[in-house]
Amino acid sequence: MNLSSGFIALFAFSLLTAGCTSSVSTSSNSQPNSDTAIIHGKKSLSSDPIAQATVSVNTGSGKCTGVLLSDRVVLTAAHCFDFEPVELSRAKITILSGDKTQECISAAVSEVSYEPSAVVVGGVHQPDLALLKLTSA
């Protein structure tokens, strides 16, 4: 296992074990500050929900993580949807956000889009990127 896949596995495990509760305390050191939170190419306040979001992608047959790009778009790895056909009705997104407490929001996936220039190598899109459009936010 290389370093990046080990980091992803550790991050996914911690995300799965965190659960969705309304009063989970977080360390102030773990939150982005105004120097590191960037939204739409501009510095943003760390209190912005998008800057604080952690996204778990449940494909129905496995779990991945993602990044919330807007209130209805998530960036994730294409391989999360490449190895097995995913019924979009089973794909769900869980978003954890909040600076001192965590709020859990669930949304359904309505569409999966791949990089237009992507090629499939060994059953996996290259580059390994997918955008998920959410039915609700």
JSON list of C-alpha atoms in Angstrom, two decimals:
[
{"chain": "A", "resi": 1, "resn": "MET", "atom": "CA", "xyz": [0.00, 0.00, 0.00]},
{"chain": "A", "resi": 2, "resn": "ASN", "atom": "CA", "xyz": [1.55, 3.33, -0.99]},
{"chain": "A", "resi": 3, "resn": "LEU", "atom": "CA", "xyz": [1.44, 6.45, 1.19]},
{"chain": "A", "resi": 4, "resn": "SER", "atom": "CA", "xyz": [-1.51, 8.12, -0.56]},
{"chain": "A", "resi": 5, "resn": "SER", "atom": "CA", "xyz": [-3.73, 5.02, -0.47]},
{"chain": "A", "resi": 6, "resn": "GLY", "atom": "CA", "xyz": [-2.78, 4.51, 3.19]},
{"chain": "A", "resi": 7, "resn": "PHE", "atom": "CA", "xyz": [-3.76, 8.10, 3.98]},
{"chain": "A", "resi": 8, "resn": "ILE", "atom": "CA", "xyz": [-7.05, 7.70, 2.11]},
{"chain": "A", "resi": 9, "resn": "ALA", "atom": "CA", "xyz": [-7.82, 4.45, 3.95]},
{"chain": "A", "resi": 10, "resn": "LEU", "atom": "CA", "xyz": [-7.05, 6.07, 7.33]},
{"chain": "A", "resi": 11, "resn": "PHE", "atom": "CA", "xyz": [-9.14, 9.14, 6.46]},
{"chain": "A", "resi": 12, "resn": "ALA", "atom": "CA", "xyz": [-12.07, 6.98, 5.30]},
{"chain": "A", "resi": 13, "resn": "PHE", "atom": "CA", "xyz": [-11.87, 4.85, 8.46]},
{"chain": "A", "resi": 14, "resn": "SER", "atom": "CA", "xyz": [-11.90, 7.91, 10.72]},
{"chain": "A", "resi": 15, "resn": "LEU", "atom": "CA", "xyz": [-14.81, 9.34, 8.77]},
{"chain": "A", "resi": 16, "resn": "LEU", "atom": "CA", "xyz": [-16.81, 6.14, 9.07]},
{"chain": "A", "resi": 17, "resn": "THR", "atom": "CA", "xyz": [-16.18, 5.83, 12.79]},
{"chain": "A", "resi": 18, "resn": "ALA", "atom": "CA", "xyz": [-17.05, 9.49, 13.51]},
{"chain": "A", "resi": 19, "resn": "GLY", "atom": "CA", "xyz": [-20.74, 9.00, 12.76]},
{"chain": "A", "resi": 20, "resn": "CYS", "atom": "CA", "xyz": [-23.35, 11.72, 12.43]},
{"chain": "A", "resi": 21, "resn": "THR", "atom": "CA", "xyz": [-24.13, 13.44, 15.69]},
{"chain": "A", "resi": 22, "resn": "SER", "atom": "CA", "xyz": [-25.20, 16.94, 16.48]},
{"chain": "A", "resi": 23, "resn": "SER", "atom": "CA", "xyz": [-22.79, 17.64, 19.31]},
{"chain": "A", "resi": 24, "resn": "VAL", "atom": "CA", "xyz": [-19.37, 16.23, 18.48]},
{"chain": "A", "resi": 25, "resn": "SER", "atom": "CA", "xyz": [-16.64, 18.55, 19.76]},
{"chain": "A", "resi": 26, "resn": "THR", "atom": "CA", "xyz": [-13.76, 19.28, 17.46]},
{"chain": "A", "resi": 27, "resn": "SER", "atom": "CA", "xyz": [-10.38, 20.74, 18.28]},
{"chain": "A", "resi": 28, "resn": "SER", "atom": "CA", "xyz": [-9.93, 24.33, 17.17]},
{"chain": "A", "resi": 29, "resn": "ASN", "atom": "CA", "xyz": [-6.58, 23.22, 15.71]},
{"chain": "A", "resi": 30, "resn": "SER", "atom": "CA", "xyz": [-8.32, 20.86, 13.27]},
{"chain": "A", "resi": 31, "resn": "GLN", "atom": "CA", "xyz": [-10.38, 23.57, 11.57]},
{"chain": "A", "resi": 32, "resn": "PRO", "atom": "CA", "xyz": [-9.15, 25.54, 8.56]},
{"chain": "A", "resi": 33, "resn": "ASN", "atom": "CA", "xyz": [-8.30, 29.17, 9.24]},
{"chain": "A", "resi": 34, "resn": "SER", "atom": "CA", "xyz": [-9.00, 32.12, 6.98]},
{"chain": "A", "resi": 35, "resn": "ASP", "atom": "CA", "xyz": [-5.55, 31.72, 5.42]},
{"chain": "A", "resi": 36, "resn": "THR", "atom": "CA", "xyz": [-6.20, 28.14, 4.27]},
{"chain": "A", "resi": 37, "resn": "ALA", "atom": "CA", "xyz": [-9.92, 28.14, 3.43]},
{"chain": "A", "resi": 38, "resn": "ILE", "atom": "CA", "xyz": [-10.33, 28.86, -0.28]},
{"chain": "A", "resi": 39, "resn": "ILE", "atom": "CA", "xyz": [-13.74, 28.74, -1.96]},
{"chain": "A", "resi": 40, "resn": "HIS", "atom": "CA", "xyz": [-14.31, 29.62, -5.62]},
{"chain": "A", "resi": 41, "resn": "GLY", "atom": "CA", "xyz": [-10.66, 30.71, -5.83]},
{"chain": "A", "resi": 42, "resn": "LYS", "atom": "CA", "xyz": [-10.93, 33.29, -3.03]},
{"chain": "A", "resi": 43, "resn": "LYS", "atom": "CA", "xyz": [-9.91, 33.23, 0.62]},
{"chain": "A", "resi": 44, "resn": "SER", "atom": "CA", "xyz": [-12.93, 32.47, 2.76]},
{"chain": "A", "resi": 45, "resn": "LEU", "atom": "CA", "xyz": [-13.84, 32.46, 6.42]},
{"chain": "A", "resi": 46, "resn": "SER", "atom": "CA", "xyz": [-13.32, 29.16, 8.18]},
{"chain": "A", "resi": 47, "resn": "SER", "atom": "CA", "xyz": [-16.94, 29.44, 9.35]},
{"chain": "A", "resi": 48, "resn": "ASP", "atom": "CA", "xyz": [-18.18, 28.90, 5.78]},
{"chain": "A", "resi": 49, "resn": "PRO", "atom": "CA", "xyz": [-19.90, 25.48, 5.71]},
{"chain": "A", "resi": 50, "resn": "ILE", "atom": "CA", "xyz": [-18.20, 24.49, 2.44]},
{"chain": "A", "resi": 51, "resn": "ALA", "atom": "CA", "xyz": [-14.75, 25.12, 3.98]},
{"chain": "A", "resi": 52, "resn": "GLN", "atom": "CA", "xyz": [-15.58, 22.76, 6.85]},
{"chain": "A", "resi": 53, "resn": "ALA", "atom": "CA", "xyz": [-17.36, 19.96, 5.01]},
{"chain": "A", "resi": 54, "resn": "THR", "atom": "CA", "xyz": [-16.21, 16.35, 5.12]},
{"chain": "A", "resi": 55, "resn": "VAL", "atom": "CA", "xyz": [-17.88, 14.18, 2.49]},
{"chain": "A", "resi": 56, "resn": "SER", "atom": "CA", "xyz": [-18.47, 10.42, 2.61]},
{"chain": "A", "resi": 57, "resn": "VAL", "atom": "CA", "xyz": [-19.61, 8.79, -0.66]},
{"chain": "A", "resi": 58, "resn": "ASN", "atom": "CA", "xyz": [-21.54, 5.54, -0.25]},
{"chain": "A", "resi": 59, "resn": "THR", "atom": "CA", "xyz": [-21.88, 3.86, -3.66]},
{"chain": "A", "resi": 60, "resn": "GLY", "atom": "CA", "xyz": [-24.04, 1.07, -2.30]},
{"chain": "A", "resi": 61, "resn": "SER", "atom": "CA", "xyz": [-21.17, -1.39, -2.70]},
{"chain": "A", "resi": 62, "resn": "GLY", "atom": "CA", "xyz": [-18.38, 0.59, -1.03]},
{"chain": "A", "resi": 63, "resn": "LYS", "atom": "CA", "xyz": [-17.37, 3.90, 0.49]},
{"chain": "A", "resi": 64, "resn": "CYS", "atom": "CA", "xyz": [-15.13, 6.70, -0.71]},
{"chain": "A", "resi": 65, "resn": "THR", "atom": "CA", "xyz": [-14.48, 10.26, 0.33]},
{"chain": "A", "resi": 66, "resn": "GLY", "atom": "CA", "xyz": [-14.96, 13.43, -1.64]},
{"chain": "A", "resi": 67, "resn": "VAL", "atom": "CA", "xyz": [-14.71, 17.20, -1.61]},
{"chain": "A", "resi": 68, "resn": "LEU", "atom": "CA", "xyz": [-17.74, 19.47, -1.61]},
{"chain": "A", "resi": 69, "resn": "LEU", "atom": "CA", "xyz": [-17.22, 21.94, -4.48]},
{"chain": "A", "resi": 70, "resn": "SER", "atom": "CA", "xyz": [-20.61, 23.63, -4.12]},
{"chain": "A", "resi": 71, "resn": "ASP", "atom": "CA", "xyz": [-23.88, 22.86, -2.38]},
{"chain": "A", "resi": 72, "resn": "ARG", "atom": "CA", "xyz": [-24.78, 20.36, -5.16]},
{"chain": "A", "resi": 73, "resn": "VAL", "atom": "CA", "xyz": [-21.44, 19.13, -6.59]},
{"chain": "A", "resi": 74, "resn": "VAL", "atom": "CA", "xyz": [-18.92, 16.69, -5.06]},
{"chain": "A", "resi": 75, "resn": "LEU", "atom": "CA", "xyz": [-15.49, 15.79, -6.46]},
{"chain": "A", "resi": 76, "resn": "THR", "atom": "CA", "xyz": [-14.50, 12.16, -5.83]},
{"chain": "A", "resi": 77, "resn": "ALA", "atom": "CA", "xyz": [-12.40, 9.41, -7.41]},
{"chain": "A", "resi": 78, "resn": "ALA", "atom": "CA", "xyz": [-13.73, 7.86, -10.61]},
{"chain": "A", "resi": 79, "resn": "HIS", "atom": "CA", "xyz": [-12.68, 4.40, -9.45]},
{"chain": "A", "resi": 80, "resn": "CYS", "atom": "CA", "xyz": [-15.40, 4.59, -6.78]},
{"chain": "A", "resi": 81, "resn": "PHE", "atom": "CA", "xyz": [-17.87, 4.11, -9.62]},
{"chain": "A", "resi": 82, "resn": "ASP", "atom": "CA", "xyz": [-15.70, 2.22, -12.16]},
{"chain": "A", "resi": 83, "resn": "PHE", "atom": "CA", "xyz": [-15.22, -1.27, -10.75]},
{"chain": "A", "resi": 84, "resn": "GLU", "atom": "CA", "xyz": [-18.86, -2.20, -10.24]},
{"chain": "A", "resi": 85, "resn": "PRO", "atom": "CA", "xyz": [-21.93, -0.71, -11.87]},
{"chain": "A", "resi": 86, "resn": "VAL", "atom": "CA", "xyz": [-23.52, 1.65, -9.35]},
{"chain": "A", "resi": 87, "resn": "GLU", "atom": "CA", "xyz": [-27.24, 2.17, -9.23]},
{"chain": "A", "resi": 88, "resn": "LEU", "atom": "CA", "xyz": [-27.53, 5.91, -8.64]},
{"chain": "A", "resi": 89, "resn": "SER", "atom": "CA", "xyz": [-30.63, 5.31, -6.53]},
{"chain": "A", "resi": 90, "resn": "ARG", "atom": "CA", "xyz": [-28.31, 3.53, -4.03]},
{"chain": "A", "resi": 91, "resn": "ALA", "atom": "CA", "xyz": [-25.51, 6.14, -4.08]},
{"chain": "A", "resi": 92, "resn": "LYS", "atom": "CA", "xyz": [-25.69, 8.50, -1.11]},
{"chain": "A", "resi": 93, "resn": "ILE", "atom": "CA", "xyz": [-23.58, 11.37, 0.16]},
{"chain": "A", "resi": 94, "resn": "THR", "atom": "CA", "xyz": [-23.14, 12.21, 3.83]},
{"chain": "A", "resi": 95, "resn": "ILE", "atom": "CA", "xyz": [-21.77, 15.67, 4.61]},
{"chain": "A", "resi": 96, "resn": "LEU", "atom": "CA", "xyz": [-20.39, 16.54, 8.04]},
{"chain": "A", "resi": 97, "resn": "SER", "atom": "CA", "xyz": [-19.89, 20.24, 8.67]},
{"chain": "A", "resi": 98, "resn": "GLY", "atom": "CA", "xyz": [-19.52, 22.69, 11.51]},
{"chain": "A", "resi": 99, "resn": "ASP", "atom": "CA", "xyz": [-16.76, 24.43, 13.42]},
{"chain": "A", "resi": 100, "resn": "LYS", "atom": "CA", "xyz": [-17.57, 23.48, 17.04]},
{"chain": "A", "resi": 101, "resn": "THR", "atom": "CA", "xyz": [-20.28, 20.88, 16.46]},
{"chain": "A", "resi": 102, "resn": "GLN", "atom": "CA", "xyz": [-21.00, 18.68, 13.50]},
{"chain": "A", "resi": 103, "resn": "GLU", "atom": "CA", "xyz": [-24.18, 18.68, 11.46]},
{"chain": "A", "resi": 104, "resn": "CYS", "atom": "CA", "xyz": [-24.95, 15.64, 9.32]},
{"chain": "A", "resi": 105, "resn": "ILE", "atom": "CA", "xyz": [-26.65, 16.14, 5.95]},
{"chain": "A", "resi": 106, "resn": "SER", "atom": "CA", "xyz": [-27.52, 13.32, 3.56]},
{"chain": "A", "resi": 107, "resn": "ALA", "atom": "CA", "xyz": [-28.14, 13.76, -0.16]},
{"chain": "A", "resi": 108, "resn": "ALA", "atom": "CA", "xyz": [-28.77, 11.46, -3.11]},
{"chain": "A", "resi": 109, "resn": "VAL", "atom": "CA", "xyz": [-26.62, 11.37, -6.25]},
{"chain": "A", "resi": 110, "resn": "SER", "atom": "CA", "xyz": [-28.47, 12.16, -9.49]},
{"chain": "A", "resi": 111, "resn": "GLU", "atom": "CA", "xyz": [-25.56, 12.06, -11.95]},
{"chain": "A", "resi": 112, "resn": "VAL", "atom": "CA", "xyz": [-21.92, 10.96, -12.23]},
{"chain": "A", "resi": 113, "resn": "SER", "atom": "CA", "xyz": [-19.71, 12.83, -14.72]},
{"chain": "A", "resi": 114, "resn": "TYR", "atom": "CA", "xyz": [-16.17, 11.95, -15.74]},
{"chain": "A", "resi": 115, "resn": "GLU", "atom": "CA", "xyz": [-13.42, 14.13, -17.22]},
{"chain": "A", "resi": 116, "resn": "PRO", "atom": "CA", "xyz": [-14.35, 14.42, -20.94]},
{"chain": "A", "resi": 117, "resn": "SER", "atom": "CA", "xyz": [-10.80, 13.55, -22.03]},
{"chain": "A", "resi": 118, "resn": "ALA", "atom": "CA", "xyz": [-10.57, 10.56, -19.66]},
{"chain": "A", "resi": 119, "resn": "VAL", "atom": "CA", "xyz": [-9.52, 7.20, -21.03]},
{"chain": "A", "resi": 120, "resn": "VAL", "atom": "CA", "xyz": [-10.30, 3.87, -19.40]},
{"chain": "A", "resi": 121, "resn": "VAL", "atom": "CA", "xyz": [-7.14, 1.93, -18.52]},
{"chain": "A", "resi": 122, "resn": "GLY", "atom": "CA", "xyz": [-7.55, -1.41, -16.77]},
{"chain": "A", "resi": 123, "resn": "GLY", "atom": "CA", "xyz": [-11.20, -0.65, -16.08]},
{"chain": "A", "resi": 124, "resn": "VAL", "atom": "CA", "xyz": [-10.45, 2.68, -14.40]},
{"chain": "A", "resi": 125, "resn": "HIS", "atom": "CA", "xyz": [-10.90, 6.22, -15.76]},
{"chain": "A", "resi": 126, "resn": "GLN", "atom": "CA", "xyz": [-7.66, 8.19, -16.08]},
{"chain": "A", "resi": 127, "resn": "PRO", "atom": "CA", "xyz": [-7.52, 10.81, -14.67]},
{"chain": "A", "resi": 128, "resn": "ASP", "atom": "CA", "xyz": [-9.23, 9.25, -11.66]},
{"chain": "A", "resi": 129, "resn": "LEU", "atom": "CA", "xyz": [-11.76, 12.06, -11.16]},
{"chain": "A", "resi": 130, "resn": "ALA", "atom": "CA", "xyz": [-15.56, 12.11, -11.06]},
{"chain": "A", "resi": 131, "resn": "LEU", "atom": "CA", "xyz": [-18.09, 14.84, -10.32]},
{"chain": "A", "resi": 132, "resn": "LEU", "atom": "CA", "xyz": [-21.29, 13.90, -8.53]},
{"chain": "A", "resi": 133, "resn": "LYS", "atom": "CA", "xyz": [-24.41, 16.01, -8.96]},
{"chain": "A", "resi": 134, "resn": "LEU", "atom": "CA", "xyz": [-26.65, 15.88, -5.90]},
{"chain": "A", "resi": 135, "resn": "THR", "atom": "CA", "xyz": [-30.44, 15.82, -6.06]},
{"chain": "A", "resi": 136, "resn": "SER", "atom": "CA", "xyz": [-30.63, 17.84, -2.86]},
{"chain": "A", "resi": 137, "resn": "ALA", "atom": "CA", "xyz": [-28.24, 19.68, -0.60]}
]
